[in-house]
mmCIF file of C-alpha atoms and ligand atoms in Angstrom:
data_model
loop_
_atom_site.group_PDB
_atom_site.id
_atom_site.type_symbol
_atom_site.label_atom_id
_atom_site.label_comp_id
_atom_site.label_asym_id
_atom_site.label_seq_id
_atom_site.Cartn_x
_atom_site.Cartn_y
_atom_site.Cartn_z
ATOM 1 C CA GLU U 6 0.000 0.000 0.000
ATOM 2 C CA LYS U 7 3.038 2.267 0.428
ATOM 3 C CA GLY U 8 3.902 1.517 -3.188
ATOM 4 C CA GLY U 9 7.524 0.699 -2.478
ATOM 5 C CA TYR U 10 8.121 3.747 -0.275
ATOM 6 C CA GLU U 11 9.292 3.402 3.287
ATOM 7 C CA HIS U 12 6.630 5.686 4.723
ATOM 8 C CA PHE U 13 3.302 7.137 3.656
ATOM 9 C CA MET U 14 4.689 10.616 4.122
ATOM 10 C CA ILE U 15 7.410 10.256 1.499
ATOM 11 C CA LYS U 16 4.970 8.516 -0.842
ATOM 12 C CA GLU U 17 2.580 11.434 -0.464
ATOM 13 C CA ILE U 18 5.364 13.982 -0.979
ATOM 14 C CA TYR U 19 6.154 12.262 -4.280
ATOM 15 C CA GLU U 20 2.488 12.177 -5.247
ATOM 16 C CA GLN U 21 2.366 15.966 -5.322
ATOM 17 C CA PRO U 22 2.909 16.509 -9.061
ATOM 18 C CA LYS U 23 -0.067 14.219 -9.714
ATOM 19 C CA ALA U 24 -2.203 15.676 -6.913
ATOM 20 C CA VAL U 25 -1.538 19.217 -8.131
ATOM 21 C CA ARG U 26 -2.393 18.229 -11.703
ATOM 22 C CA GLU U 27 -5.623 16.491 -10.701
ATOM 23 C CA THR U 28 -6.749 19.439 -8.604
ATOM 24 C CA MET U 29 -6.445 21.634 -11.718
ATOM 25 C CA THR U 30 -8.123 19.210 -14.114
ATOM 26 C CA SER U 31 -11.240 20.676 -15.746
ATOM 27 C CA ARG U 32 -10.658 23.886 -13.790
ATOM 28 C CA VAL U 33 -7.712 25.522 -15.560
ATOM 29 C CA ALA U 34 -8.588 26.012 -19.228
ATOM 30 C CA LYS U 35 -6.201 24.295 -21.623
ATOM 31 C CA ASP U 36 -5.986 27.474 -23.692
ATOM 32 C CA ASN U 37 -5.171 29.420 -20.494
ATOM 33 C CA SER U 38 -8.264 31.579 -20.946
ATOM 34 C CA GLY U 39 -9.401 31.256 -17.357
ATOM 35 C CA ILE U 40 -10.591 29.207 -14.413
ATOM 36 C CA THR U 41 -13.888 27.367 -14.182
ATOM 37 C CA PHE U 42 -15.436 26.008 -11.022
ATOM 38 C CA GLU U 43 -18.499 24.093 -12.146
ATOM 39 C CA GLU U 44 -19.337 23.526 -8.500
ATOM 40 C CA LEU U 45 -19.555 27.292 -7.923
ATOM 41 C CA ASN U 46 -20.697 28.723 -11.219
ATOM 42 C CA TRP U 47 -20.345 32.269 -9.873
ATOM 43 C CA THR U 48 -21.151 35.430 -11.761
ATOM 44 C CA LYS U 49 -20.579 39.084 -10.922
ATOM 45 C CA ASP U 50 -23.740 38.951 -8.805
ATOM 46 C CA ASP U 51 -22.173 36.307 -6.597
ATOM 47 C CA VAL U 52 -18.762 37.930 -6.240
ATOM 48 C CA SER U 53 -19.559 41.663 -6.063
ATOM 49 C CA PRO U 54 -21.539 41.468 -2.797
ATOM 50 C CA ILE U 55 -18.586 39.917 -0.958
ATOM 51 C CA LYS U 56 -17.180 42.678 1.204
ATOM 52 C CA LYS U 57 -14.914 40.489 3.252
ATOM 53 C CA ILE U 58 -13.569 36.955 3.282
ATOM 54 C CA ALA U 59 -12.891 35.076 6.509
ATOM 55 C CA ILE U 60 -10.615 32.069 6.097
ATOM 56 C CA ILE U 61 -10.783 29.617 8.979
ATOM 57 C CA ALA U 62 -8.686 26.469 9.473
ATOM 58 C CA CYS U 63 -6.216 24.638 11.738
ATOM 59 C CA GLY U 64 -2.555 23.700 11.425
ATOM 60 C CA THR U 65 -1.298 23.170 7.921
ATOM 61 C CA ALA U 66 -4.661 24.139 6.443
ATOM 62 C CA TYR U 67 -4.357 27.433 8.365
ATOM 63 C CA HIS U 68 -0.987 27.970 6.718
ATOM 64 C CA ALA U 69 -2.654 27.434 3.331
ATOM 65 C CA GLY U 70 -5.139 30.097 4.419
ATOM 66 C CA ILE U 71 -2.326 32.587 5.059
ATOM 67 C CA VAL U 72 -1.138 32.095 1.479
ATOM 68 C CA GLY U 73 -4.782 32.343 0.374
ATOM 69 C CA LYS U 74 -5.141 35.752 2.016
ATOM 70 C CA TYR U 75 -2.128 37.066 0.159
ATOM 71 C CA LEU U 76 -3.349 35.714 -3.183
ATOM 72 C CA ILE U 77 -6.984 36.777 -2.864
ATOM 73 C CA GLU U 78 -6.115 40.271 -1.637
ATOM 74 C CA ASN U 79 -3.613 40.764 -4.446
ATOM 75 C CA LEU U 80 -5.501 39.189 -7.320
ATOM 76 C CA SER U 81 -9.144 39.794 -6.442
ATOM 77 C CA ARG U 82 -8.782 42.823 -4.167
ATOM 78 C CA ILE U 83 -11.168 41.579 -1.469
ATOM 79 C CA PRO U 84 -10.081 42.035 2.172
ATOM 80 C CA VAL U 85 -9.310 38.716 3.846
ATOM 81 C CA GLU U 86 -8.761 37.769 7.451
ATOM 82 C CA VAL U 87 -7.386 34.398 8.472
ATOM 83 C CA ASP U 88 -8.137 32.743 11.785
ATOM 84 C CA VAL U 89 -7.150 29.603 13.557
ATOM 85 C CA ALA U 90 -10.514 27.855 14.022
ATOM 86 C CA SER U 91 -10.143 27.435 17.794
ATOM 87 C CA GLU U 92 -9.653 31.204 18.150
ATOM 88 C CA PHE U 93 -12.272 32.355 15.674
ATOM 89 C CA ARG U 94 -15.257 31.267 17.715
ATOM 90 C CA TYR U 95 -14.215 33.009 20.874
ATOM 91 C CA ARG U 96 -13.414 36.471 19.597
ATOM 92 C CA SER U 97 -16.873 37.760 18.513
ATOM 93 C CA PRO U 98 -15.857 37.895 14.867
ATOM 94 C CA LEU U 99 -17.355 40.656 12.715
ATOM 95 C CA ILE U 100 -19.140 38.446 10.239
ATOM 96 C CA ASP U 101 -22.371 39.144 8.365
ATOM 97 C CA GLU U 102 -24.268 38.425 5.143
ATOM 98 C CA GLN U 103 -21.617 40.239 3.136
ATOM 99 C CA THR U 104 -18.906 37.894 4.368
ATOM 100 C CA LEU U 105 -17.759 34.784 2.571
ATOM 101 C CA ALA U 106 -16.376 32.292 5.086
ATOM 102 C CA ILE U 107 -13.911 29.837 3.572
ATOM 103 C CA VAL U 108 -13.065 26.846 5.749
ATOM 104 C CA ILE U 109 -10.093 24.733 4.732
ATOM 105 C CA SER U 110 -9.770 21.182 6.015
ATOM 106 C CA GLN U 111 -8.093 18.146 4.520
ATOM 107 C CA SER U 112 -10.173 15.653 6.494
ATOM 108 C CA GLY U 113 -13.343 17.718 6.589
ATOM 109 C CA GLU U 114 -13.817 16.451 10.146
ATOM 110 C CA THR U 115 -11.712 18.769 12.325
ATOM 111 C CA LEU U 116 -14.045 19.660 15.160
ATOM 112 C CA ASP U 117 -12.866 23.228 15.720
ATOM 113 C CA THR U 118 -13.135 24.001 12.004
ATOM 114 C CA LEU U 119 -16.593 22.464 11.815
ATOM 115 C CA ALA U 120 -17.749 24.469 14.836
ATOM 116 C CA ALA U 121 -16.305 27.671 13.354
ATOM 117 C CA LEU U 122 -18.159 26.951 10.112
ATOM 118 C CA LYS U 123 -21.407 26.616 12.061
ATOM 119 C CA GLU U 124 -20.674 29.849 13.915
ATOM 120 C CA ALA U 125 -19.998 31.728 10.641
ATOM 121 C CA LYS U 126 -23.249 30.383 9.218
ATOM 122 C CA LYS U 127 -25.170 31.436 12.303
ATOM 123 C CA LEU U 128 -23.811 34.959 11.869
ATOM 124 C CA GLY U 129 -25.170 35.016 8.322
ATOM 125 C CA ALA U 130 -22.043 34.381 6.250
ATOM 126 C CA ARG U 131 -22.053 32.501 2.977
ATOM 127 C CA THR U 132 -19.849 29.456 3.389
ATOM 128 C CA LEU U 133 -17.430 27.640 1.133
ATOM 129 C CA ALA U 134 -15.479 24.531 2.128
ATOM 130 C CA VAL U 135 -12.143 23.523 0.657
ATOM 131 C CA THR U 136 -11.673 19.893 1.602
ATOM 132 C CA ASN U 137 -10.165 16.644 0.404
ATOM 133 C CA VAL U 138 -12.851 14.277 1.616
ATOM 134 C CA VAL U 139 -16.052 13.918 -0.364
ATOM 135 C CA GLY U 140 -19.120 13.872 1.837
ATOM 136 C CA SER U 141 -17.206 14.851 4.996
ATOM 137 C CA SER U 142 -19.013 16.766 7.751
ATOM 138 C CA ILE U 143 -17.498 20.074 6.657
ATOM 139 C CA ALA U 144 -18.425 19.415 3.017
ATOM 140 C CA ARG U 145 -21.989 18.598 4.028
ATOM 141 C CA ASP U 146 -22.408 21.623 6.270
ATOM 142 C CA SER U 147 -21.113 24.260 3.814
ATOM 143 C CA ASP U 148 -23.192 26.062 1.207
ATOM 144 C CA GLN U 149 -20.633 25.196 -1.453
ATOM 145 C CA VAL U 150 -17.576 22.933 -1.705
ATOM 146 C CA ILE U 151 -14.377 22.891 -3.711
ATOM 147 C CA TYR U 152 -12.606 19.551 -3.486
ATOM 148 C CA THR U 153 -8.845 19.236 -3.545
ATOM 149 C CA TRP U 154 -8.205 16.104 -5.549
ATOM 150 C CA ALA U 155 -5.133 15.020 -3.578
ATOM 151 C CA GLY U 156 -6.284 11.436 -3.022
ATOM 152 C CA PRO U 157 -6.252 9.870 0.455
ATOM 153 C CA GLU U 158 -3.645 11.343 2.795
ATOM 154 C CA ILE U 159 -2.573 8.763 5.380
ATOM 155 C CA ALA U 160 0.548 10.217 7.039
ATOM 156 C CA VAL U 161 -0.285 12.444 9.988
ATOM 157 C CA ALA U 162 1.901 15.214 8.564
ATOM 158 C CA SER U 163 0.015 16.909 5.785
ATOM 159 C CA THR U 164 1.911 17.389 2.506
ATOM 160 C CA LYS U 165 -0.056 16.860 -0.694
ATOM 161 C CA ALA U 166 -3.194 18.225 0.946
ATOM 162 C CA TYR U 167 -1.342 21.496 1.596
ATOM 163 C CA THR U 168 -0.020 21.930 -1.950
ATOM 164 C CA THR U 169 -3.438 21.169 -3.423
ATOM 165 C CA GLN U 170 -5.045 23.637 -0.985
ATOM 166 C CA LEU U 171 -2.598 26.238 -2.310
ATOM 167 C CA VAL U 172 -3.606 25.372 -5.877
ATOM 168 C CA VAL U 173 -7.267 25.881 -4.944
ATOM 169 C CA MET U 174 -6.469 29.211 -3.265
ATOM 170 C CA ALA U 175 -4.642 30.365 -6.399
ATOM 171 C CA MET U 176 -7.411 29.223 -8.738
ATOM 172 C CA LEU U 177 -10.059 30.859 -6.549
ATOM 173 C CA ALA U 178 -8.158 34.154 -6.404
ATOM 174 C CA ILE U 179 -7.783 34.166 -10.212
ATOM 175 C CA TYR U 180 -11.425 33.111 -10.644
ATOM 176 C CA MET U 181 -12.773 35.929 -8.490
ATOM 177 C CA GLY U 182 -10.303 38.437 -9.921
ATOM 178 C CA ALA U 183 -11.421 37.596 -13.452
ATOM 179 C CA ILE U 184 -15.109 37.882 -12.533
ATOM 180 C CA LYS U 185 -14.601 41.159 -10.670
ATOM 181 C CA GLY U 186 -12.349 42.557 -13.370
ATOM 182 C CA THR U 187 -9.378 43.188 -11.100
ATOM 183 C CA LEU U 188 -7.255 40.972 -13.379
ATOM 184 C CA THR U 189 -6.552 41.671 -17.018
ATOM 185 C CA THR U 190 -6.943 38.889 -19.596
ATOM 186 C CA ASP U 191 -3.172 38.868 -20.025
ATOM 187 C CA LYS U 192 -2.606 38.347 -16.312
ATOM 188 C CA VAL U 193 -5.190 35.566 -16.195
ATOM 189 C CA GLN U 194 -3.469 33.872 -19.126
ATOM 190 C CA ALA U 195 -0.041 34.131 -17.597
ATOM 191 C CA LEU U 196 -1.277 32.715 -14.299
ATOM 192 C CA CYS U 197 -3.101 29.810 -15.980
ATOM 193 C CA GLN U 198 -0.016 28.997 -18.021
ATOM 194 C CA ALA U 199 2.139 29.071 -14.882
ATOM 195 C CA LEU U 200 -0.348 26.865 -13.024
ATOM 196 C CA ARG U 201 -0.216 24.265 -15.774
ATOM 197 C CA GLU U 202 3.576 24.154 -15.607
ATOM 198 C CA LEU U 203 3.563 23.395 -11.877
ATOM 199 C CA PRO U 204 3.300 19.583 -11.945
ATOM 200 C CA ALA U 205 6.432 19.251 -14.094
ATOM 201 C CA GLN U 206 8.243 21.814 -11.946
ATOM 202 C CA ALA U 207 7.226 20.027 -8.730
ATOM 203 C CA TYR U 208 8.646 16.867 -10.242
ATOM 204 C CA GLU U 209 11.889 18.710 -10.937
ATOM 205 C CA VAL U 210 12.128 19.767 -7.272
ATOM 206 C CA LEU U 211 11.621 16.158 -6.185
ATOM 207 C CA GLU U 212 14.448 15.005 -8.446
ATOM 208 C CA ASP U 213 16.866 17.210 -6.557
ATOM 209 C CA VAL U 214 16.618 15.458 -3.203
ATOM 210 C CA GLU U 215 20.258 14.490 -2.507
ATOM 211 C CA PRO U 216 21.472 17.841 -1.128
ATOM 212 C CA ILE U 217 18.427 18.005 1.145
ATOM 213 C CA LYS U 218 19.145 14.526 2.516
ATOM 214 C CA THR U 219 22.668 15.685 3.282
ATOM 215 C CA PHE U 220 21.465 18.794 5.153
ATOM 216 C CA ALA U 221 19.016 16.680 7.125
ATOM 217 C CA GLN U 222 21.809 14.345 8.168
ATOM 218 C CA GLN U 223 24.140 17.236 8.904
ATOM 219 C CA TYR U 224 21.703 19.322 10.954
ATOM 220 C CA GLY U 225 19.240 16.690 12.136
ATOM 221 C CA PHE U 226 20.693 16.666 15.610
ATOM 222 C CA ASN U 227 20.541 20.376 16.239
ATOM 223 C CA GLU U 228 17.857 21.146 18.770
ATOM 224 C CA ASP U 229 16.793 24.515 17.356
ATOM 225 C CA VAL U 230 16.206 25.564 13.784
ATOM 226 C CA PHE U 231 14.898 28.876 12.489
ATOM 227 C CA PHE U 232 12.996 29.552 9.291
ATOM 228 C CA ILE U 233 12.905 33.094 7.968
ATOM 229 C CA GLY U 234 11.294 34.776 4.988
ATOM 230 C CA ARG U 235 9.215 37.753 3.896
ATOM 231 C CA SER U 236 5.713 37.912 2.403
ATOM 232 C CA LEU U 237 4.820 34.558 0.798
ATOM 233 C CA ASP U 238 8.160 33.144 1.902
ATOM 234 C CA TYR U 239 7.129 33.838 5.489
ATOM 235 C CA ALA U 240 3.885 31.906 4.995
ATOM 236 C CA VAL U 241 5.879 28.928 3.694
ATOM 237 C CA ALA U 242 8.394 29.286 6.526
ATOM 238 C CA LEU U 243 5.512 28.744 8.969
ATOM 239 C CA GLU U 244 4.623 25.490 7.247
ATOM 240 C CA GLY U 245 8.244 24.323 6.990
ATOM 241 C CA SER U 246 8.699 24.911 10.679
ATOM 242 C CA LEU U 247 5.513 23.031 11.612
ATOM 243 C CA LYS U 248 6.545 20.046 9.470
ATOM 244 C CA LEU U 249 9.956 19.852 11.125
ATOM 245 C CA LYS U 250 8.519 20.133 14.652
ATOM 246 C CA GLU U 251 5.781 17.602 14.297
ATOM 247 C CA ILE U 252 7.732 14.738 12.804
ATOM 248 C CA SER U 253 11.368 15.258 13.856
ATOM 249 C CA TYR U 254 10.668 16.872 17.271
ATOM 250 C CA ILE U 255 13.268 19.516 16.541
ATOM 251 C CA HIS U 256 12.304 22.865 18.003
ATOM 252 C CA ALA U 257 11.713 25.111 15.033
ATOM 253 C CA GLU U 258 10.465 28.658 14.735
ATOM 254 C CA ALA U 259 9.363 30.623 11.731
ATOM 255 C CA TYR U 260 9.994 34.329 11.721
ATOM 256 C CA ALA U 261 9.094 37.112 9.368
ATOM 257 C CA ALA U 262 12.652 38.018 8.415
ATOM 258 C CA GLY U 263 12.158 41.693 9.207
ATOM 259 C CA GLU U 264 10.886 40.870 12.680
ATOM 260 C CA LEU U 265 14.040 39.048 13.810
ATOM 261 C CA LYS U 266 15.649 42.046 15.392
ATOM 262 C CA HIS U 267 12.598 42.593 17.575
ATOM 263 C CA GLY U 268 13.547 39.673 19.765
ATOM 264 C CA THR U 269 14.504 36.440 18.079
ATOM 265 C CA LEU U 270 17.921 37.587 16.976
ATOM 266 C CA ALA U 271 18.932 37.053 20.624
ATOM 267 C CA LEU U 272 18.671 33.303 19.963
ATOM 268 C CA ILE U 273 20.828 33.300 16.874
ATOM 269 C CA ILE U 274 24.279 32.193 17.929
ATOM 270 C CA GLU U 275 27.150 30.338 16.329
ATOM 271 C CA GLY U 276 26.120 27.174 14.496
ATOM 272 C CA VAL U 277 22.339 27.623 14.734
ATOM 273 C CA PRO U 278 20.774 26.509 11.443
ATOM 274 C CA VAL U 279 18.675 29.172 9.746
ATOM 275 C CA ILE U 280 16.685 28.285 6.666
ATOM 276 C CA ALA U 281 16.208 31.483 4.719
ATOM 277 C CA LEU U 282 13.603 31.605 1.962
ATOM 278 C CA ALA U 283 14.441 34.174 -0.681
ATOM 279 C CA THR U 284 12.131 33.472 -3.606
ATOM 280 C CA GLN U 285 10.143 36.710 -3.633
ATOM 281 C CA GLN U 286 11.814 39.237 -5.905
ATOM 282 C CA ASP U 287 10.030 42.326 -4.572
ATOM 283 C CA VAL U 288 11.503 41.787 -1.091
ATOM 284 C CA TYR U 289 14.697 40.044 -2.174
ATOM 285 C CA GLU U 290 17.149 42.766 -1.163
ATOM 286 C CA LYS U 291 15.454 43.140 2.217
ATOM 287 C CA THR U 292 15.669 39.402 2.785
ATOM 288 C CA LEU U 293 19.365 39.477 1.915
ATOM 289 C CA SER U 294 19.948 42.095 4.620
ATOM 290 C CA ASN U 295 18.233 39.829 7.124
ATOM 291 C CA ILE U 296 20.426 36.940 5.981
ATOM 292 C CA LYS U 297 23.461 39.148 6.614
ATOM 293 C CA GLU U 298 22.165 39.852 10.135
ATOM 294 C CA VAL U 299 22.074 36.159 11.020
ATOM 295 C CA LYS U 300 25.376 35.427 9.253
ATOM 296 C CA ALA U 301 26.967 38.162 11.354
ATOM 297 C CA ARG U 302 25.968 36.058 14.418
ATOM 298 C CA ASP U 303 27.614 33.002 12.812
ATOM 299 C CA ALA U 304 24.422 31.133 12.069
ATOM 300 C CA VAL U 305 24.646 28.391 9.449
ATOM 301 C CA VAL U 306 22.364 29.556 6.663
ATOM 302 C CA ILE U 307 20.637 27.369 4.099
ATOM 303 C CA GLY U 308 19.246 29.694 1.443
ATOM 304 C CA LEU U 309 16.222 28.633 -0.600
ATOM 305 C CA GLY U 310 16.095 30.588 -3.838
ATOM 306 C CA LEU U 311 15.094 30.526 -7.471
ATOM 307 C CA LYS U 312 17.165 28.764 -10.122
ATOM 308 C CA GLY U 313 19.327 31.291 -11.881
ATOM 309 C CA ASP U 314 19.876 33.395 -8.753
ATOM 310 C CA GLN U 315 23.618 34.095 -8.810
ATOM 311 C CA GLN U 316 23.705 36.232 -5.700
ATOM 312 C CA LEU U 317 22.291 34.047 -2.981
ATOM 313 C CA GLU U 318 25.217 31.654 -2.631
ATOM 314 C CA LYS U 319 27.535 34.541 -1.802
ATOM 315 C CA TYR U 320 25.634 35.191 1.405
ATOM 316 C CA VAL U 321 24.721 31.724 2.640
ATOM 317 C CA ASP U 322 26.489 28.470 3.526
ATOM 318 C CA HIS U 323 24.328 26.171 1.426
ATOM 319 C CA THR U 324 21.694 26.658 -1.228
ATOM 320 C CA ILE U 325 18.571 24.905 -2.426
ATOM 321 C CA PHE U 326 17.139 26.093 -5.743
ATOM 322 C CA ILE U 327 13.642 25.651 -7.111
ATOM 323 C CA PRO U 328 12.382 26.472 -10.613
ATOM 324 C CA ALA U 329 11.027 29.977 -11.070
ATOM 325 C CA THR U 330 7.288 30.376 -11.505
ATOM 326 C CA ASN U 331 4.790 33.215 -11.084
ATOM 327 C CA LYS U 332 5.530 34.733 -7.666
ATOM 328 C CA PHE U 333 2.025 33.955 -6.403
ATOM 329 C CA LEU U 334 2.551 30.261 -7.122
ATOM 330 C CA THR U 335 6.036 29.904 -5.670
ATOM 331 C CA PRO U 336 4.815 28.476 -2.317
ATOM 332 C CA ILE U 337 3.570 25.373 -4.155
ATOM 333 C CA LEU U 338 7.181 24.615 -5.092
ATOM 334 C CA SER U 339 9.149 26.129 -2.215
ATOM 335 C CA VAL U 340 7.398 24.043 0.429
ATOM 336 C CA ILE U 341 8.551 20.771 -1.176
ATOM 337 C CA PRO U 342 12.234 20.978 -0.131
ATOM 338 C CA LEU U 343 11.060 21.859 3.383
ATOM 339 C CA GLN U 344 8.800 18.796 3.507
ATOM 340 C CA LEU U 345 11.733 16.664 2.370
ATOM 341 C CA LEU U 346 14.015 18.257 4.929
ATOM 342 C CA ALA U 347 11.549 17.487 7.722
ATOM 343 C CA TYR U 348 11.113 13.958 6.456
ATOM 344 C CA TYR U 349 14.817 13.151 6.249
ATOM 345 C CA ALA U 350 15.529 14.848 9.568
ATOM 346 C CA ALA U 351 12.882 12.626 11.182
ATOM 347 C CA VAL U 352 14.335 9.533 9.505
ATOM 348 C CA THR U 353 17.846 10.510 10.642
ATOM 349 C CA ARG U 354 16.590 10.819 14.208
ATOM 350 C CA GLY U 355 14.753 7.496 14.050
ATOM 351 C CA CYS U 356 11.316 9.040 14.594
ATOM 352 C CA ASP U 357 8.025 7.354 13.790
ATOM 353 C CA VAL U 358 7.469 9.486 10.695
ATOM 354 C CA ASP U 359 3.909 8.538 9.815
ATOM 355 C CA LYS U 360 2.621 8.536 13.391
ATOM 356 C CA PRO U 361 4.352 11.268 15.378
ATOM 357 C CA ARG U 362 3.873 11.140 19.134
ATOM 358 C CA ASN U 363 0.766 12.788 20.627
ATOM 359 C CA LEU U 364 -0.779 13.610 17.242
ATOM 360 C CA ALA U 365 -3.774 12.232 15.354
ATOM 361 C CA LYS U 366 -4.675 12.536 11.680
ATOM 362 C CA SER U 367 -8.118 13.847 12.314
ATOM 363 C CA VAL U 368 -8.699 15.987 15.398
ATOM 364 C CA THR U 369 -12.273 15.488 16.449
ATOM 365 C CA VAL U 370 -11.925 16.889 19.957
ATOM 366 C CA GLU U 371 -11.753 20.556 20.969
HETATM 367 C C1 LIG V 13 0.099 19.147 10.114
HETATM 368 C C2 LIG V 13 -1.261 18.654 10.110
HETATM 369 C C3 LIG V 13 -2.292 19.350 10.929
HETATM 370 C C4 LIG V 13 -3.598 19.502 10.152
HETATM 371 C C5 LIG V 13 -4.700 20.073 11.041
HETATM 372 C C6 LIG V 13 -5.963 20.332 10.275
HETATM 373 O O1 LIG V 13 0.913 18.431 9.256
HETATM 374 O O2 LIG V 13 -1.558 17.720 9.414
HETATM 375 O O3 LIG V 13 -1.818 20.589 11.356
HETATM 376 O O4 LIG V 13 -3.356 20.325 9.060
HETATM 377 O O5 LIG V 13 -4.945 19.190 12.091
HETATM 378 O O6 LIG V 13 -6.494 19.149 9.740
HETATM 379 P P1 LIG V 13 -7.598 19.206 8.636
HETATM 380 O O7 LIG V 13 -7.003 19.840 7.428
HETATM 381 O O8 LIG V 13 -7.982 17.786 8.391
HETATM 382 O O9 LIG V 13 -8.734 20.022 9.156
#
């Protein structure tokens, strides 16, 4: 059932090109003209009344929501807030009929997310579920559903569910942007084209696993690791850090690179591994200055950048490169090396990769 792989997690990591492709099937037009969601079938009358979007989720799905906020705000110009489901319900959220609540859940059974969905509904919001499980409680309770076609995810640590959630967030942002008219036809075309190139590019990232294995073996016994990045790289840093914590039990923290000097820099001392994501061109120079700050404290820096970047290796100790894509889609590729790093670190440490201690695949308690 593991198809020759040692663990479900690594099998599912390698299934990502296929999962990403299937999630786009019949949604991204082959001629790149746009996105269709037959299950939504929205027109201007459905999208224009949305004054605010509330994204609600837990864990990895919450991290997909953070990327979703960035994409929807940029491409469809609708304000988005993102909440952890267990917090949402207890903060008197400002939700009404003009709010679209999007709940993201791989299993569709996470109790906190389900309860938050019910709360949003009670407050009058329209609801949309993004889930991987057909007929799950969250799918049944939402007004509308978009399925991620990742296939069953068995490993406790979520991988292919996350990348397919990101694909849905991107498609939804383009879809609403096209309907609202915040995106030009050219932009829509470029984004569709870039989306369709992702499966092959994800495959390319997976081919380049050897250096990552080496880093995992080299740094797998450090007790603290930091992930830094700006904008979308920060969102991916959060996910990379969660992956490492949950399966390898290494203490990891993700920091917005510009926020380091407001406290965390005190923890950066000689030999501490820092994984610095530098894929976002509009904040690239700023990220480089933050890399210099940690290098000045003798951290060991692994830089994650775009292929063709000639500068990065001058400032870091090691590099990982991923193929360049549209900046809004980069998280779908940049998370893959971080998943692999977590996986091989856990293997190096002899951890039970598929069933990490204290964790369950589907959290049906509050
Ligand atoms: C982390 C992980 C969890 C889940 C979270 C939400 O790898 O798997 O953080 O993402 O428990 O689960 P779902 O998406 O099923 O609601």
